[in-house]
Amino acid sequence: MRGLDVGCGTGRLTFWLAARARQVVGLDREPAAIKEARRLAEQAQVGNVDFIEADAEREEYHRFAPDIVTAHLCASDAIIERAARALRSGRCLGMVAFHVDQWKETGKVSRFAYDEARMERSLKAQGLVPEALEVEREVKRFASVEEGLAAAVGLEDAWRADGRWFRYIAFLEGGGRTLTRAHLIVRARKS
Ligand SMILES: C[S@@+](CC[C@H](N)C(=O)[O-])C[C@H]1O[C@@H](n2cnc3c(N)ncnc32)[C@H](O)[C@@H]1O
């Protein structure tokens, strides 16, 4: 089987697939991630992976002839459309998407986030039959503002850059004491 891992980052899922597939391609638009993934492949002497720098929302996937397409925390309608066009009947798309409730305390929904209904519509519109659509949710609860800040400390730089940080602080100062992680786990088959 040939796998295509879209938005592969440094290859966390790509290497998992490579241990189970004949050939796997990882696609990411970040040159630094692709460089590191190639370094890791060389270091671990994994011979059946290729890492390619490309925009997964513009590139078509036919040339990779995938039997399975995966996308871990990199889901969009453009990616679903391209996966559906490249997969043959009976082949699968497996995704973990941000759920719209992910970090809802920061008041900002990622453009990659879906709820169950929108995901189902997007899949069916492309001839993909949903076989599994599950929400994995974890709500951390804090006793104080300090505990809430400590829980987000690794996210501070990214949240400052995208405007979430000050809204999260306002949420905590306003009495909020939670932080939600929510992912939508998807398996769909090409009809
Ligand atoms: C949250 S990371 C997940 C990385 C990896 N799948 C993992 O689970 O470790 C999202 C990745 O998607 C990539 N990405 C986002 N939009 C993309 C696009 N249009 N084309 C290619 N890669 C994209 C980012 O560069 C980033 O590496």
Short mmCIF file of C-alpha atoms and ligand atoms in Angstrom, two decimals:
data_model
loop_
_atom_site.label_atom_id
_atom_site.label_comp_id
_atom_site.label_asym_id
_atom_site.label_seq_id
_atom_site.Cartn_x
_atom_site.Cartn_y
_atom_site.Cartn_z
CA MET A 1 0.00 0.00 0.00
CA ARG A 2 1.13 3.55 -0.74
CA GLY A 3 0.46 6.26 1.82
CA LEU A 4 0.30 10.02 1.54
CA ASP A 5 0.60 12.05 4.75
CA VAL A 6 -0.60 15.61 4.21
CA GLY A 7 0.78 18.37 6.46
CA CYS A 8 3.34 15.89 7.72
CA GLY A 9 5.42 18.30 9.81
CA THR A 10 8.58 16.48 10.83
CA GLY A 11 7.00 13.13 10.01
CA ARG A 12 5.52 11.94 13.30
CA LEU A 13 2.68 10.07 11.51
CA THR A 14 4.62 9.53 8.26
CA PHE A 15 7.17 7.31 10.01
CA TRP A 16 4.39 5.35 11.71
CA LEU A 17 2.83 4.73 8.29
CA ALA A 18 6.20 3.88 6.73
CA ALA A 19 6.58 0.96 9.13
CA ARG A 20 3.30 -0.44 7.76
CA ALA A 21 3.31 0.54 4.09
CA ARG A 22 5.32 -0.12 0.96
CA GLN A 23 5.96 3.54 0.23
CA VAL A 24 4.93 6.79 1.94
CA VAL A 25 5.14 10.41 0.89
CA GLY A 26 4.97 13.23 3.43
CA LEU A 27 3.91 16.67 2.17
CA ASP A 28 4.40 19.92 4.04
CA ARG A 29 4.77 23.53 2.96
CA GLU A 30 7.30 24.36 5.71
CA PRO A 31 10.86 23.94 4.38
CA ALA A 32 12.29 23.58 7.90
CA ALA A 33 9.87 20.73 8.73
CA ILE A 34 10.71 18.90 5.49
CA LYS A 35 14.44 19.33 6.09
CA GLU A 36 14.14 17.90 9.60
CA ALA A 37 11.91 15.02 8.42
CA ARG A 38 14.50 14.10 5.76
CA ARG A 39 17.24 14.25 8.37
CA LEU A 40 15.28 11.94 10.67
CA ALA A 41 14.63 9.51 7.80
CA GLU A 42 18.32 9.38 7.00
CA GLN A 43 19.30 9.01 10.63
CA ALA A 44 16.86 6.14 11.18
CA GLN A 45 17.65 4.67 7.74
CA VAL A 46 14.01 4.61 6.69
CA GLY A 47 14.19 3.97 2.96
CA ASN A 48 10.53 3.96 1.97
CA VAL A 49 9.63 7.60 2.72
CA ASP A 50 9.93 10.73 0.61
CA PHE A 51 9.35 14.16 2.06
CA ILE A 52 8.20 16.82 -0.38
CA GLU A 53 7.81 20.54 0.17
CA ALA A 54 4.48 21.56 -1.35
CA ASP A 55 1.28 23.42 -0.64
CA ALA A 56 -1.22 20.62 0.02
CA GLU A 57 -4.13 22.94 -0.77
CA ARG A 58 -2.83 23.57 -4.33
CA GLU A 59 -0.97 20.39 -5.28
CA GLU A 60 -2.99 17.51 -6.76
CA TYR A 61 -2.24 14.09 -5.21
CA HIS A 62 -2.71 11.78 -8.21
CA ARG A 63 1.01 11.47 -8.89
CA PHE A 64 1.47 9.82 -5.47
CA ALA A 65 -1.15 7.16 -6.34
CA PRO A 66 -2.14 6.85 -2.66
CA ASP A 67 -4.05 3.88 -1.27
CA ILE A 68 -4.52 5.87 1.91
CA VAL A 69 -4.34 9.60 2.62
CA THR A 70 -3.77 10.83 6.17
CA ALA A 71 -3.84 14.35 7.58
CA HIS A 72 -3.10 14.86 11.27
CA LEU A 73 -4.12 18.33 12.46
CA CYS A 74 -4.06 19.65 8.90
CA ALA A 75 -7.59 19.34 7.51
CA SER A 76 -9.38 21.67 5.13
CA ASP A 77 -11.98 21.36 2.38
CA ALA A 78 -9.23 21.84 -0.23
CA ILE A 79 -7.32 18.88 1.24
CA ILE A 80 -10.44 16.69 1.43
CA GLU A 81 -11.25 17.49 -2.23
CA ARG A 82 -7.75 16.60 -3.40
CA ALA A 83 -7.69 13.39 -1.36
CA ALA A 84 -11.05 12.35 -2.81
CA ARG A 85 -9.87 12.99 -6.37
CA ALA A 86 -6.73 10.89 -5.88
CA LEU A 87 -8.19 7.93 -3.96
CA ARG A 88 -9.64 5.02 -5.88
CA SER A 89 -12.98 3.51 -4.91
CA GLY A 90 -12.76 1.64 -1.59
CA ARG A 91 -9.63 3.49 -0.40
CA CYS A 92 -9.51 5.56 2.80
CA LEU A 93 -8.91 9.03 4.10
CA GLY A 94 -7.93 9.18 7.78
CA MET A 95 -7.80 12.53 9.52
CA VAL A 96 -7.58 14.13 12.90
CA ALA A 97 -8.98 17.65 12.60
CA PHE A 98 -9.23 20.38 15.19
CA HIS A 99 -12.78 20.44 16.52
CA VAL A 100 -14.41 23.89 16.72
CA ASP A 101 -14.28 23.60 20.55
CA GLN A 102 -10.47 23.35 20.53
CA TRP A 103 -9.20 26.08 22.89
CA LYS A 104 -12.64 27.72 22.83
CA GLU A 105 -11.58 29.76 25.89
CA THR A 106 -9.31 31.81 23.58
CA GLY A 107 -12.30 33.02 21.57
CA LYS A 108 -10.76 32.04 18.24
CA VAL A 109 -11.64 29.10 16.00
CA SER A 110 -8.84 27.72 13.81
CA ARG A 111 -9.49 27.83 10.07
CA PHE A 112 -8.67 24.10 10.13
CA ALA A 113 -11.45 23.38 12.67
CA TYR A 114 -14.64 21.43 11.95
CA ASP A 115 -17.74 20.34 13.79
CA GLU A 116 -19.25 16.93 13.04
CA ALA A 117 -21.97 18.24 10.68
CA ARG A 118 -19.62 20.34 8.57
CA MET A 119 -17.10 17.49 8.32
CA GLU A 120 -19.83 15.07 7.23
CA ARG A 121 -21.04 17.52 4.55
CA SER A 122 -17.51 18.14 3.26
CA LEU A 123 -16.78 14.41 2.99
CA LYS A 124 -20.07 13.48 1.33
CA ALA A 125 -19.77 16.34 -1.17
CA GLN A 126 -16.59 14.67 -2.44
CA GLY A 127 -17.95 11.12 -2.62
CA LEU A 128 -16.32 10.05 0.65
CA VAL A 129 -18.48 7.94 2.96
CA PRO A 130 -17.83 8.68 6.66
CA GLU A 131 -17.20 5.45 8.58
CA ALA A 132 -16.03 7.03 11.84
CA LEU A 133 -16.54 10.56 13.14
CA GLU A 134 -15.58 10.81 16.80
CA VAL A 135 -14.84 13.75 19.05
CA GLU A 136 -11.99 13.34 21.50
CA ARG A 137 -12.33 16.02 24.18
CA GLU A 138 -10.37 16.89 27.30
CA VAL A 139 -11.36 19.80 29.56
CA LYS A 140 -8.70 20.84 32.07
CA ARG A 141 -10.06 22.61 35.16
CA PHE A 142 -8.05 25.04 37.26
CA ALA A 143 -8.34 26.37 40.79
CA SER A 144 -6.63 29.70 40.01
CA VAL A 145 -5.52 32.08 37.25
CA GLU A 146 -1.92 30.95 37.85
CA GLU A 147 -2.85 27.31 37.21
CA GLY A 148 -4.59 28.34 33.99
CA LEU A 149 -1.52 30.26 32.80
CA ALA A 150 0.79 27.38 33.70
CA ALA A 151 -1.31 25.01 31.57
CA ALA A 152 -0.79 27.21 28.50
CA VAL A 153 2.84 28.12 29.02
CA GLY A 154 4.11 26.15 26.02
CA LEU A 155 1.53 27.85 23.80
CA GLU A 156 2.30 31.42 24.78
CA ASP A 157 4.48 32.39 21.79
CA ALA A 158 2.06 30.95 19.22
CA TRP A 159 -0.94 32.47 21.01
CA ARG A 160 0.72 35.89 21.24
CA ALA A 161 1.34 35.72 17.48
CA ASP A 162 -2.25 34.83 16.59
CA GLY A 163 -4.00 37.04 19.16
CA ARG A 164 -5.25 34.25 21.42
CA TRP A 165 -3.04 34.99 24.40
CA PHE A 166 -4.71 38.20 25.64
CA ARG A 167 -8.19 36.79 25.12
CA TYR A 168 -7.25 33.75 27.20
CA ILE A 169 -5.92 35.99 29.97
CA ALA A 170 -9.16 38.01 29.85
CA PHE A 171 -11.10 34.73 30.11
CA LEU A 172 -9.11 33.69 33.21
CA GLU A 173 -9.36 37.14 34.81
CA GLY A 174 -13.11 37.08 34.17
CA GLY A 175 -13.39 33.94 36.31
CA GLY A 176 -12.95 31.25 33.60
CA ARG A 177 -11.09 28.20 34.86
CA THR A 178 -11.00 25.73 31.97
CA LEU A 179 -8.99 24.90 28.86
CA THR A 180 -10.51 22.59 26.25
CA ARG A 181 -8.74 20.31 23.81
CA ALA A 182 -11.07 18.83 21.20
CA HIS A 183 -10.21 16.83 18.10
CA LEU A 184 -12.42 15.25 15.46
CA ILE A 185 -11.23 11.81 14.41
CA VAL A 186 -12.33 10.80 10.93
CA ARG A 187 -12.21 7.74 8.73
CA ALA A 188 -13.94 7.97 5.35
CA ARG A 189 -13.96 5.65 2.33
CA LYS A 190 -14.15 6.62 -1.33
CA SER A 191 -17.41 5.34 -2.76
C1 LIG B 1 -0.26 20.99 13.65
S1 LIG B 1 1.00 20.57 12.50
C2 LIG B 1 0.84 18.80 12.43
C3 LIG B 1 2.06 18.14 11.88
C4 LIG B 1 2.01 16.62 11.82
N1 LIG B 1 0.91 16.14 11.01
C5 LIG B 1 1.94 16.04 13.22
O1 LIG B 1 0.89 15.56 13.60
O2 LIG B 1 2.96 16.09 13.93
C6 LIG B 1 0.26 21.10 10.95
C7 LIG B 1 1.22 20.98 9.79
O3 LIG B 1 0.47 21.24 8.59
C8 LIG B 1 1.29 21.99 7.72
N2 LIG B 1 0.44 22.69 6.76
C9 LIG B 1 -0.56 23.57 7.03
N3 LIG B 1 -1.12 23.99 5.88
C10 LIG B 1 -0.47 23.36 4.88
C11 LIG B 1 -0.59 23.37 3.47
N4 LIG B 1 -1.49 24.14 2.84
N5 LIG B 1 0.23 22.60 2.73
C12 LIG B 1 1.16 21.81 3.34
N6 LIG B 1 1.32 21.76 4.68
C13 LIG B 1 0.51 22.52 5.43
C14 LIG B 1 2.08 22.91 8.65
O4 LIG B 1 3.25 23.39 8.02
C15 LIG B 1 2.37 21.98 9.83
O5 LIG B 1 3.58 21.29 9.66
#
